Amino acid sequence: MAEERRSQRPSQGTGSGGRSGGPRGGKPAGGKPASGGRGRPDKGSAGRPEKGGSGRSSRSSERADRFEPGGDERRDRRSGGRPERGGRPERGGRPERGRSERSGGKPDWKRPADKQVDRTAEQARYDGPDLPEDVTGKELDRSITAQLKGLPEKLASRVARHLAAAGMLIDDDPETAYQHTLAARARAPRLAVVREAAGEAAYAAGHYAEALAELRAAKRMNGATAYLPIMADCHRALGHPDQALKLAKSPSVANFVPEAKAEMTIVEAGARRDMGQVDAALRTLELAPLTSKTRASWVVRLRYAYADTLEAAGRLTDALAWFHRTHAIDSDEITDAAARAEALEKRIPQD
């Protein structure tokens, strides 16, 4: 799945100052509620006679004041004009602390606004975008559906449909594809195939930090190394070319199939250019099978990256030759080699 996605993303040139290299073609370069309880009386006020008084406690005096004429004035004089702590406000005053008018009098802590918002966003991710009726999940490769068999039947079906929808949309609408993979991840976060799909969709949508996290998780789960080129390119996009070079030097790269090895070579050369090491980038690409007789897309991309780096190094004549050689085998037009060659011809002085 990772190789298929990467092979569909040609490297874009840097004639306008952009970066070259990488699986995606050089693009890589979210108060405690007030207590509603009753307050305690002032220390020493309960059950203790007031000095010089009649021997009644402050509580009994308060009860008597409620029924005696002028009791309000006496109570105000004792409290300095303030209601006693813990007392209820008069009817028509502001509501009790800890209770909300908009919640129908229910305590605020039972429905805090921030948690409601979080729950809404979480629920939206869980639901995911609407699933097309014609997407059944049977569109997935058998190797993927096999990994979903450990889930309950209905859950597996829903996850499969989200993954299938993501696969259909990833080229034309990568952001919606990413949302589909998030819905699948919310239901089955412990499946490596789900985390891999979320990582690839995040990468396609330009969410490079999220893509790196998801692919790291997938690698921990299944030990696969096929994600390394994309992970390295994510490091480039995040401004860490040194980390990309570390992944490019991983021992497992030597055992990659030619397509994956070419992808890592392109990323490594791009990281060198990010660091201003254009000559080192050229040497990296020159060690790759640039003259392979196959017309596979990975050879097209290698040649294009080499031509683009030659232009960055100021070797315009050599760059023109390699753009022509790229166009000669690019039958699917996955690059703009022809347009780059035409632009270079206008820049090179004619003899």
PDB file of C-alpha atoms in Angstrom, residues 21 39 57 82 90 97 112 158 161-162 167 171 176-177 212 237 257 282 293 297 304 326 341:
ATOM      1  CA  GLY A  21      13.183  15.031  -3.663  1.00  0.00           C
ATOM      2  CA  GLY A  39     -21.194  28.102  53.572  1.00  0.00           C
ATOM      3  CA  SER A  57     -27.091  31.992  70.076  1.00  0.00           C
ATOM      4  CA  ARG A  82     -23.762  42.025  54.318  1.00  0.00           C
ATOM      5  CA  GLU A  90     -33.400  36.820  48.033  1.00  0.00           C
ATOM      6  CA  ARG A  97     -22.984  29.985  42.791  1.00  0.00           C
ATOM      7  CA  PRO A 112     -18.694  22.153  31.425  1.00  0.00           C
ATOM      8  CA  ARG A 158     -17.227  -0.061   9.145  1.00  0.00           C
ATOM      9  CA  ARG A 161     -15.452   1.002   4.385  1.00  0.00           C
ATOM     10  CA  HIS A 162     -13.579   3.998   5.812  1.00  0.00           C
ATOM     11  CA  GLY A 167      -8.016   4.886  -0.782  1.00  0.00           C
ATOM     12  CA  ASP A 171      -5.237  11.527  -4.750  1.00  0.00           C
ATOM     13  CA  THR A 176     -11.262  13.958   3.319  1.00  0.00           C
ATOM     14  CA  ALA A 177      -9.300  10.740   2.898  1.00  0.00           C
ATOM     15  CA  LEU A 212       5.278  10.761  11.236  1.00  0.00           C
ATOM     16  CA  ALA A 237       9.124  18.838   5.683  1.00  0.00           C
ATOM     17  CA  VAL A 257      13.315  -3.398  -3.391  1.00  0.00           C
ATOM     18  CA  LEU A 282      24.604  14.943  -6.922  1.00  0.00           C
ATOM     19  CA  LYS A 293      16.799   0.286 -19.166  1.00  0.00           C
ATOM     20  CA  SER A 297       8.197   5.197 -12.605  1.00  0.00           C
ATOM     21  CA  TYR A 304      14.069  13.927 -12.856  1.00  0.00           C
ATOM     22  CA  THR A 326      13.567  11.797 -18.362  1.00  0.00           C
ATOM     23  CA  ALA A 341      13.499  21.273 -20.745  1.00  0.00           C
TER      24      ALA A 341
END
